[in-house]
Short mmCIF file of C-alpha atoms in Angstrom, two decimals:
data_model
loop_
_atom_site.label_atom_id
_atom_site.label_comp_id
_atom_site.label_asym_id
_atom_site.label_seq_id
_atom_site.Cartn_x
_atom_site.Cartn_y
_atom_site.Cartn_z
CA MET B 669 72.37 -67.66 97.72
CA SER B 670 69.05 -66.65 99.38
CA GLY B 671 68.56 -65.42 103.01
CA THR B 672 66.25 -63.54 105.12
CA VAL B 673 66.11 -59.98 106.49
CA SER B 674 65.20 -59.74 110.17
CA PRO B 675 62.52 -57.39 111.13
CA SER B 676 64.97 -55.18 112.96
CA ALA B 677 67.02 -54.65 109.86
CA ALA B 678 64.01 -53.92 107.70
CA SER B 679 62.81 -51.42 110.21
CA SER B 680 66.30 -49.71 110.45
CA THR B 681 66.25 -49.39 106.67
CA VAL B 682 62.95 -47.78 106.47
CA ASP B 683 63.81 -45.35 109.51
CA SER B 684 66.94 -44.21 107.80
CA GLY B 685 65.19 -43.01 104.70
CA ILE B 686 62.43 -40.44 104.23
CA PRO B 687 59.16 -41.19 106.03
CA VAL B 688 56.43 -43.07 104.44
CA GLY B 689 53.99 -40.30 103.22
CA ALA B 690 56.23 -37.27 103.84
CA ASN B 691 56.88 -34.76 101.18
CA PRO B 692 60.51 -35.10 99.65
CA PHE B 693 60.55 -31.44 98.85
CA SER B 694 60.44 -28.51 101.27
CA ARG B 695 57.97 -25.68 100.81
CA TRP B 696 60.84 -23.12 100.06
CA ALA B 697 62.42 -25.53 97.46
CA VAL B 698 59.01 -25.74 95.68
CA LEU B 699 58.49 -21.95 95.90
CA ALA B 700 61.84 -21.33 94.32
CA LEU B 701 61.03 -23.52 91.67
CA VAL B 702 57.70 -22.17 90.94
CA LEU B 703 59.10 -18.62 90.87
CA ILE B 704 62.06 -19.27 88.77
CA GLY B 705 59.74 -21.27 86.30
CA SER B 706 57.27 -18.54 86.21
CA ALA B 707 59.90 -15.83 85.67
CA LEU B 708 61.37 -17.77 82.83
CA PHE B 709 58.19 -18.41 81.25
CA LEU B 710 57.17 -14.57 81.43
CA ALA B 711 60.67 -13.77 79.97
CA LEU B 712 59.91 -16.03 77.21
CA LEU B 713 56.44 -14.59 76.24
CA TRP B 714 57.97 -11.06 76.58
CA MET B 715 60.89 -11.98 74.32
CA ILE B 716 58.58 -13.61 71.66
CA GLY B 717 56.00 -10.61 71.94
CA THR B 718 58.92 -7.81 71.45
CA GLY B 719 61.28 -9.72 69.21
CA THR B 720 64.06 -9.27 71.86
CA GLY B 721 66.96 -11.84 71.57
CA PHE B 722 65.94 -13.47 68.20
CA GLY B 723 68.72 -12.22 66.04
CA SER B 724 70.85 -8.89 66.29
CA THR B 725 69.83 -5.90 64.67
CA ASN B 726 73.63 -4.80 64.41
CA ASP B 727 73.89 -6.14 60.78
CA GLY B 728 76.03 -3.51 59.37
CA GLN B 729 73.18 -1.61 57.57
CA ALA B 730 72.29 2.12 57.83
CA HIS B 731 69.67 2.21 60.72
CA ALA B 732 69.38 2.89 64.14
CA ASP B 733 71.19 0.01 65.63
CA GLY B 734 73.81 0.01 62.88
CA ARG B 735 77.39 0.40 64.45
CA GLY B 736 79.21 0.45 61.24
CA LEU B 737 80.37 3.82 59.36
CA ASN B 738 77.04 4.03 57.61
CA GLY B 739 74.78 3.36 60.74
CA TYR B 740 73.15 5.66 63.17
CA ALA B 741 73.85 3.87 66.61
CA ALA B 742 76.00 6.93 67.65
CA MET B 743 73.17 9.41 66.62
CA THR B 744 70.70 7.21 68.71
CA ARG B 745 72.74 7.21 71.75
CA TYR B 746 73.68 10.81 71.52
CA LEU B 747 69.91 11.73 71.50
CA GLU B 748 69.33 9.43 74.37
CA ARG B 749 72.11 11.17 76.20
CA ARG B 750 70.28 14.38 75.38
CA GLY B 751 67.22 13.49 77.32
CA HIS B 752 65.03 12.15 74.28
CA PRO B 753 63.26 8.74 74.84
CA VAL B 754 64.30 7.05 71.98
CA ILE B 755 61.67 4.30 70.54
CA ARG B 756 62.94 1.76 67.98
CA ALA B 757 59.62 1.19 66.00
CA ARG B 758 59.18 -2.20 64.43
CA ASN B 759 55.54 -2.12 63.37
CA GLY B 760 53.24 0.42 62.08
CA GLY B 761 51.67 1.29 65.26
CA GLN B 762 54.55 2.76 66.86
CA LEU B 763 55.07 5.11 63.92
CA GLU B 764 51.70 6.90 64.83
CA LYS B 765 53.26 8.21 68.20
CA GLU B 766 53.88 11.96 68.68
CA GLY B 767 57.24 13.54 68.49
CA LEU B 768 59.98 13.38 65.90
CA LEU B 769 60.19 10.48 63.49
CA ILE B 770 63.42 9.58 61.90
CA LEU B 771 63.18 7.37 58.69
CA THR B 772 66.24 5.74 57.35
CA PRO B 773 64.93 3.68 54.43
CA PRO B 774 67.30 1.68 52.16
CA ALA B 775 67.97 2.61 48.50
CA GLY B 776 65.70 -0.15 47.32
CA ALA B 777 62.74 0.92 49.39
CA ASP B 778 59.35 1.73 47.87
CA GLY B 779 58.57 5.48 47.64
CA LYS B 780 54.95 5.06 47.83
CA ASP B 781 55.28 3.50 51.32
CA ILE B 782 57.66 6.30 52.47
CA GLU B 783 55.15 8.97 51.33
CA LYS B 784 52.33 7.09 53.18
CA ILE B 785 54.24 7.10 56.55
CA VAL B 786 55.32 10.64 56.06
CA ALA B 787 51.94 11.96 55.34
CA GLY B 788 50.33 10.19 58.15
CA HIS B 789 52.77 11.70 60.50
CA ARG B 790 53.06 15.16 59.31
CA TYR B 791 50.14 16.12 61.90
CA LEU B 792 51.59 14.20 64.87
CA GLY B 793 55.11 15.55 64.77
CA PRO B 794 58.05 16.59 62.68
CA THR B 795 59.79 13.92 60.34
CA LEU B 796 63.42 13.74 59.53
CA VAL B 797 64.14 11.39 56.32
CA ILE B 798 67.85 10.47 56.13
CA LEU B 799 68.70 9.09 52.51
CA PRO B 800 71.14 6.14 52.10
CA LYS B 801 74.40 6.79 50.10
CA TRP B 802 77.10 3.93 50.71
CA ALA B 803 77.25 0.64 49.28
CA ALA B 804 78.55 -1.22 52.61
CA PHE B 805 79.65 -4.66 52.90
CA PRO B 806 80.48 -6.67 56.26
CA THR B 807 84.09 -7.04 57.24
CA ASN B 808 85.87 -10.28 56.51
CA ARG B 809 88.00 -12.51 58.82
CA GLN B 810 91.14 -11.05 57.56
CA GLN B 811 90.28 -7.77 59.41
CA LYS B 812 91.16 -9.01 62.93
CA ASP B 813 90.44 -5.70 64.76
CA ALA B 814 86.85 -5.46 63.38
CA GLU B 815 84.05 -5.51 65.52
CA PRO B 816 80.51 -7.03 65.05
CA GLY B 817 78.50 -4.66 62.70
CA TRP B 818 81.59 -3.01 61.09
CA VAL B 819 81.53 -2.61 57.41
CA ASN B 820 83.58 -1.86 54.54
CA VAL B 821 82.37 0.88 52.30
CA ALA B 822 82.72 0.51 48.45
CA GLY B 823 81.31 3.32 46.60
CA VAL B 824 77.79 4.75 46.43
CA ARG B 825 74.46 3.53 45.38
CA PRO B 826 71.86 5.45 43.67
CA VAL B 827 68.64 6.34 45.34
CA GLU B 828 65.32 6.50 43.50
CA TRP B 829 62.26 6.36 45.59
CA ARG B 830 59.39 6.86 42.96
CA GLY B 831 56.22 8.44 44.66
CA PHE B 832 58.20 10.20 47.38
CA LEU B 833 59.23 13.72 46.64
CA ASP B 834 59.43 13.20 42.90
CA ASP B 835 60.11 16.78 42.32
CA VAL B 836 63.33 16.62 44.33
CA THR B 837 66.45 15.17 42.39
CA VAL B 838 69.43 13.35 44.31
CA VAL B 839 72.72 14.25 43.06
CA GLN B 840 75.77 11.96 43.70
CA GLY B 841 79.03 13.44 42.71
CA GLN B 842 82.73 13.87 43.56
CA VAL B 843 83.65 16.08 46.53
CA ASP B 844 86.10 18.35 44.84
CA ALA B 845 88.51 18.21 41.75
CA ASN B 846 91.44 18.92 43.82
CA GLY B 847 90.60 16.13 46.32
CA GLN B 848 90.11 18.42 49.20
CA PRO B 849 87.62 17.49 51.74
CA ALA B 850 84.07 18.75 51.59
CA ARG B 851 83.19 21.63 54.06
CA TRP B 852 79.63 22.01 55.37
CA LEU B 853 78.17 25.25 56.58
CA GLY B 854 74.95 26.06 58.47
CA PHE B 855 73.27 27.30 61.54
CA GLY B 856 76.41 29.58 61.84
CA ARG B 857 78.54 26.44 62.15
CA GLY B 858 80.90 24.79 59.87
CA GLY B 859 82.79 21.59 59.56
CA THR B 860 84.32 19.03 57.19
CA LEU B 861 82.70 15.59 55.91
CA PRO B 862 84.59 12.48 56.53
CA SER B 863 84.84 11.41 52.89
CA ARG B 864 87.20 13.08 50.35
CA LYS B 865 85.70 11.11 47.43
CA HIS B 866 81.73 11.13 47.22
CA LEU B 867 79.48 13.77 48.06
CA GLN B 868 75.54 13.56 47.86
CA SER B 869 73.21 16.68 47.55
CA GLY B 870 69.68 17.40 46.53
CA LYS B 871 68.00 19.86 44.16
CA GLY B 872 64.40 20.86 44.03
CA GLU B 873 62.23 24.04 43.76
CA ARG B 874 60.66 23.26 47.15
CA LEU B 875 63.98 22.66 49.38
CA MET B 876 64.72 25.06 51.83
CA PRO B 877 68.29 24.82 52.65
CA LEU B 878 69.46 24.09 56.19
CA VAL B 879 73.03 22.83 55.67
CA TRP B 880 75.20 23.21 52.30
CA GLU B 881 78.51 22.52 51.00
CA GLN B 882 80.78 25.47 50.60
CA ASP B 883 80.28 25.45 46.88
CA GLY B 884 76.39 25.81 47.41
CA ARG B 885 75.35 22.31 46.96
CA LEU B 886 72.35 21.39 49.40
CA LEU B 887 73.06 18.75 51.90
CA ALA B 888 70.21 19.17 54.23
CA GLY B 889 66.77 21.18 54.18
CA PHE B 890 63.07 21.41 54.54
CA ILE B 891 60.41 20.70 52.07
CA ASP B 892 58.51 23.95 51.57
CA ASP B 893 55.01 22.62 51.51
CA GLY B 894 53.43 24.82 53.97
CA GLY B 895 54.80 23.46 57.20
CA SER B 896 55.69 25.54 60.13
CA TYR B 897 59.35 26.97 59.88
CA ALA B 898 59.19 29.27 63.11
CA ARG B 899 62.33 27.87 64.54
CA LEU B 900 64.46 28.04 61.41
CA GLY B 901 66.03 31.41 62.35
CA GLN B 902 69.02 31.53 59.76
CA GLU B 903 69.89 32.84 56.21
CA SER B 904 70.59 30.18 53.41
CA PRO B 905 72.18 30.86 50.22
CA GLY B 906 69.79 31.51 47.26
CA ARG B 907 66.36 30.95 49.12
CA MET B 908 64.43 33.03 51.70
CA ARG B 909 62.20 31.70 54.42
CA SER B 910 58.88 30.51 53.23
CA GLU B 911 55.97 32.97 54.04
CA VAL B 912 53.45 30.04 54.15
CA ASP B 913 52.93 28.85 57.63
CA ASP B 914 50.58 26.10 58.44
CA GLU B 915 50.53 25.63 62.55
CA ASP B 916 48.85 22.25 62.18
CA LEU B 917 51.56 20.63 59.44
CA TYR B 918 54.99 19.74 61.22
CA PRO B 919 57.86 20.39 59.11
CA LEU B 920 59.54 17.54 57.03
CA VAL B 921 63.49 17.72 57.06
CA VAL B 922 65.42 15.87 54.34
CA ILE B 923 69.14 14.95 55.00
CA PHE B 924 70.81 14.15 51.76
CA GLU B 925 74.26 13.66 52.83
CA PRO B 926 74.19 11.02 55.65
CA ASP B 927 77.67 11.75 56.65
CA LEU B 928 76.50 14.59 58.41
CA VAL B 929 74.56 12.20 61.07
CA ASP B 930 75.85 8.75 60.44
CA ASN B 931 78.48 7.17 62.94
CA TRP B 932 81.40 8.24 60.53
CA GLY B 933 80.41 11.86 60.77
CA MET B 934 79.47 11.57 64.47
CA ALA B 935 83.16 11.28 65.30
CA ASP B 936 83.35 15.00 64.89
CA ARG B 937 81.93 17.22 67.83
CA ARG B 938 81.01 19.95 65.33
CA THR B 939 78.49 17.25 63.53
CA ALA B 940 76.98 16.44 66.92
CA ALA B 941 76.48 20.31 67.50
CA LEU B 942 74.82 20.39 64.01
CA LEU B 943 72.61 17.38 65.05
CA ASP B 944 71.26 19.51 67.95
CA ALA B 945 70.61 22.44 65.54
CA ILE B 946 68.68 20.30 63.07
CA VAL B 947 66.60 18.76 65.80
CA ASP B 948 65.77 22.06 67.16
CA ALA B 949 65.01 23.59 63.93
CA ALA B 950 62.48 20.60 63.34
CA GLU B 951 60.58 21.96 66.30
CA VAL B 952 61.48 19.11 68.71
CA GLU B 953 60.83 20.11 72.33
CA PRO B 954 63.44 19.00 75.05
CA GLY B 955 62.71 15.68 76.53
CA SER B 956 59.96 14.78 73.93
CA PRO B 957 60.14 11.26 72.28
CA ILE B 958 62.10 10.33 69.25
CA THR B 959 61.03 7.16 67.00
CA PHE B 960 63.47 5.61 64.88
CA ASP B 961 62.03 3.40 62.10
CA LEU B 962 63.29 -0.22 61.61
CA THR B 963 60.44 -1.62 59.36
CA PHE B 964 62.14 -0.36 56.23
CA ASN B 965 65.25 -2.01 57.26
CA GLY B 966 63.95 -5.41 57.46
CA PHE B 967 63.15 -5.47 61.20
CA GLY B 968 59.47 -5.01 61.12
CA ARG B 969 56.84 -7.47 62.50
CA ALA B 970 53.09 -7.66 62.50
CA GLN B 971 51.24 -6.95 65.73
CA ASN B 972 49.58 -9.90 67.46
CA LEU B 973 47.88 -10.65 70.68
CA LEU B 974 51.02 -11.55 72.38
CA THR B 975 52.76 -8.19 71.32
CA LEU B 976 49.45 -6.23 72.43
CA ALA B 977 49.82 -7.75 75.71
CA PHE B 978 53.14 -6.11 76.43
CA THR B 979 52.19 -2.60 75.09
CA PRO B 980 49.98 -0.03 76.63
CA PRO B 981 47.13 0.07 77.10
CA PHE B 982 46.62 -3.62 77.26
CA LEU B 983 49.86 -3.87 79.57
CA ALA B 984 47.64 -2.90 82.51
CA ALA B 985 45.39 -5.75 81.89
CA THR B 986 48.64 -7.99 81.67
CA LEU B 987 49.97 -6.79 84.97
CA CYS B 988 46.46 -7.32 86.67
CA LEU B 989 46.43 -10.87 85.50
CA LEU B 990 49.93 -11.58 86.62
CA LEU B 991 49.11 -10.01 90.19
CA ALA B 992 46.10 -12.18 90.32
CA GLY B 993 48.20 -15.36 89.51
CA LEU B 994 50.71 -14.22 92.34
CA VAL B 995 47.74 -14.06 94.81
CA LEU B 996 46.45 -17.41 93.85
CA GLY B 997 50.21 -18.86 94.11
CA TRP B 998 50.63 -17.30 97.42
CA ARG B 999 47.49 -18.82 98.79
CA ALA B 1000 48.49 -22.25 97.40
CA PHE B 1001 51.87 -21.78 99.04
CA LEU B 1002 50.22 -21.11 102.32
CA ARG B 1003 48.33 -24.36 102.23
CA PHE B 1004 51.25 -26.39 101.05
CA GLY B 1005 51.02 -30.08 101.87
CA PRO B 1006 49.10 -33.07 101.16
CA PRO B 1007 45.34 -31.99 101.23
CA LEU B 1008 43.02 -33.17 104.29
CA ALA B 1009 39.97 -35.31 103.60
CA ALA B 1010 37.06 -32.84 103.75
CA GLU B 1011 34.23 -33.56 106.31
CA ARG B 1012 30.65 -34.06 104.81
CA ALA B 1013 28.34 -31.43 105.48
CA ILE B 1014 25.72 -33.85 106.59
CA ALA B 1015 27.30 -36.97 108.11
CA PHE B 1016 26.12 -40.58 107.93
CA GLY B 1017 24.36 -42.19 110.76
CA LYS B 1018 21.52 -41.76 113.35
CA ARG B 1019 23.55 -39.78 115.77
CA ALA B 1020 24.19 -37.19 112.97
CA LEU B 1021 20.67 -37.04 111.78
CA VAL B 1022 19.56 -36.28 115.38
CA ALA B 1023 22.36 -33.73 115.87
CA ASN B 1024 21.30 -32.04 112.46
CA SER B 1025 17.65 -31.98 113.50
CA ALA B 1026 18.47 -30.61 117.01
CA GLY B 1027 20.62 -27.89 115.51
CA LEU B 1028 17.85 -26.96 113.21
CA VAL B 1029 15.30 -26.78 115.96
CA ARG B 1030 17.52 -24.70 118.01
CA ARG B 1031 18.19 -22.09 115.45
CA SER B 1032 14.59 -21.81 114.60
CA GLY B 1033 13.86 -20.92 118.21
CA ARG B 1034 10.86 -23.28 118.73
CA LEU B 1035 12.49 -25.55 121.16
CA HIS B 1036 9.44 -25.51 123.44
CA LEU B 1037 7.20 -27.05 120.92
CA ILE B 1038 8.82 -30.58 120.89
CA GLY B 1039 7.81 -31.33 124.51
CA GLY B 1040 4.39 -32.35 123.70
CA PRO B 1041 5.39 -34.78 120.83
CA TYR B 1042 8.00 -36.28 122.87
CA ALA B 1043 5.48 -36.95 125.82
CA ASP B 1044 3.08 -38.40 123.35
CA ARG B 1045 5.69 -40.65 121.77
CA THR B 1046 6.92 -41.81 125.32
CA ARG B 1047 3.21 -42.81 126.12
CA ASP B 1048 2.91 -44.84 122.80
CA ARG B 1049 6.04 -46.76 123.76
CA LEU B 1050 4.97 -47.32 127.32
CA VAL B 1051 1.45 -48.73 125.97
CA HIS B 1052 3.16 -51.02 123.82
CA ALA B 1053 5.75 -52.15 126.51
CA LEU B 1054 2.98 -52.74 129.10
CA ALA B 1055 0.59 -54.59 126.57
CA LEU B 1056 -2.23 -51.97 127.17
CA PRO B 1057 -4.97 -51.36 124.52
CA ARG B 1058 -3.91 -49.19 122.02
CA SER B 1059 -7.29 -47.79 121.74
CA LEU B 1060 -7.20 -46.08 125.08
CA PRO B 1061 -7.85 -42.36 125.07
CA PRO B 1062 -4.68 -40.49 126.38
CA GLU B 1063 -6.25 -39.60 129.76
CA GLN B 1064 -6.96 -43.47 130.39
CA ALA B 1065 -3.61 -44.44 129.20
CA ASP B 1066 -1.83 -41.90 131.59
CA ALA B 1067 -3.98 -43.42 134.37
CA ALA B 1068 -3.06 -46.91 133.50
CA ILE B 1069 0.71 -46.03 133.19
CA ASP B 1070 0.48 -44.45 136.71
CA ARG B 1071 -1.00 -47.47 138.12
CA ALA B 1072 1.59 -49.67 136.79
CA LEU B 1073 4.18 -47.44 138.15
CA VAL B 1074 2.70 -47.33 141.68
CA SER B 1075 2.68 -51.07 141.61
CA ARG B 1076 6.35 -51.17 141.00
CA LYS B 1077 7.67 -48.27 142.90
CA GLY B 1078 5.09 -46.11 144.57
CA ASP B 1079 7.25 -43.28 145.73
CA VAL B 1080 8.15 -41.59 142.49
CA GLU B 1081 6.40 -38.90 140.44
CA PRO B 1082 3.40 -40.23 138.26
CA PHE B 1083 3.87 -40.23 134.56
CA SER B 1084 1.00 -37.95 133.79
CA ALA B 1085 2.59 -35.14 136.27
CA ILE B 1086 5.84 -35.45 134.28
CA ALA B 1087 4.40 -35.33 130.87
CA ALA B 1088 2.15 -32.36 132.12
CA ARG B 1089 5.41 -30.69 133.27
CA LEU B 1090 7.15 -31.36 129.79
CA LYS B 1091 4.29 -29.99 127.74
CA HIS B 1092 4.12 -26.72 129.72
CA ALA B 1093 8.06 -26.22 129.99
CA ARG B 1094 9.24 -23.04 128.08
CA LYS B 1095 12.73 -22.69 129.10
CA PRO B 1096 15.31 -25.10 127.84
CA HIS B 1097 16.46 -25.86 131.14
CA ASP B 1098 13.10 -27.02 132.36
CA LEU B 1099 12.36 -28.76 129.03
CA VAL B 1100 15.64 -30.95 129.26
CA LYS B 1101 14.87 -31.77 132.92
CA ALA B 1102 11.43 -32.99 132.31
CA ALA B 1103 12.59 -34.96 129.47
CA ARG B 1104 15.27 -36.67 131.45
CA ASP B 1105 12.96 -37.57 134.03
CA LEU B 1106 10.49 -38.97 131.58
CA HIS B 1107 13.28 -40.97 129.93
CA ALA B 1108 14.35 -42.35 133.43
CA LEU B 1109 10.70 -43.31 134.02
CA GLU B 1110 10.42 -45.21 130.87
CA ARG B 1111 13.54 -47.18 131.53
CA MET B 1112 12.29 -48.00 135.12
CA LEU B 1113 9.02 -49.46 133.49
CA THR B 1114 10.50 -51.41 130.52
CA ARG B 1115 13.28 -53.33 132.57
#
């Protein structure tokens, strides 16, 4: 079937909806969409630049974000609670900052790379190298109470970093023949290690003991290579303080037994106090930054333009750019709505041309100069309208126009008098009045 719709019904349908040409979104809705979209876009750029949110670093390995027994997440949080800004470095540029640098390379790391980083940082701040020990494996599904990042330790892994401290030997052995827990001593303190089976220690002529096992095995010490040991302040078995003191070379501390500072060992309060003593002995000032390296643990990334945009000093330029974009967005929000058709600077038509010419003359301050040309142009039009000879001189033409005016209406002001008044006018009011009188005379003669 077919039918027709009445005009009244059609109009009511249109009136019930959105008016034609109206914007379907309010300005506040558009502002919310723009702000949310911009914030999400900036967050995405920041995540790409910093690597945040792309995979967890809690992978069960021995590094600053590891939460297993062999990790150092507890050490990291403890140092943060002690007032030290902790930086988790993922590129070589972050390793060149002043302050304490803590390296936790895995057993398979390249010793030459470690030596390069340590040598480059010795004049920027102290360096702490923690050796790996445990062969750790992630927990399985059968372990229901296990949390993400937890591991199972299954023996020790040999450490051989050729090119780094080649004169130092890492010794891995049993804790004690009778199965008693290992007891550490140092800085006037003492405590027990969590493992009853395996103990890792170091040997070397340049090692200056800081922490040792009760049987004399060295668990942590300074490398005696001319670095400053002014804060050491303790006696150690078998060695005396180095007499060589280079104020420009910061100390290098090596911890051979990681259970002194890893999550397993940090469960003991005495170990936390030992960490404070080691950090203080390494000449770390209170509140100074501490950098944990993550590049050796597989979380390094190369710097790019996007990464640099969110790191000082380029962060200032990024913030200025964002502020400029915010100002532009605010200006666009204030003029929200359909754009209006802009008027032409010079409009079309004779009236616009006359208005523009008049404005130019008025701004130039030469309004009195147009009186003479206007009178001459009026004379030419009247000569043509009255069919007078065009070759007449101005004086004779004015006299002829006056006679024609007297013949039609003799009680009016002559043309020659009005033209003379117009030429001699200097004030705008006098000029306009004479021009109007001349225009009225012209209409009278040309009707």
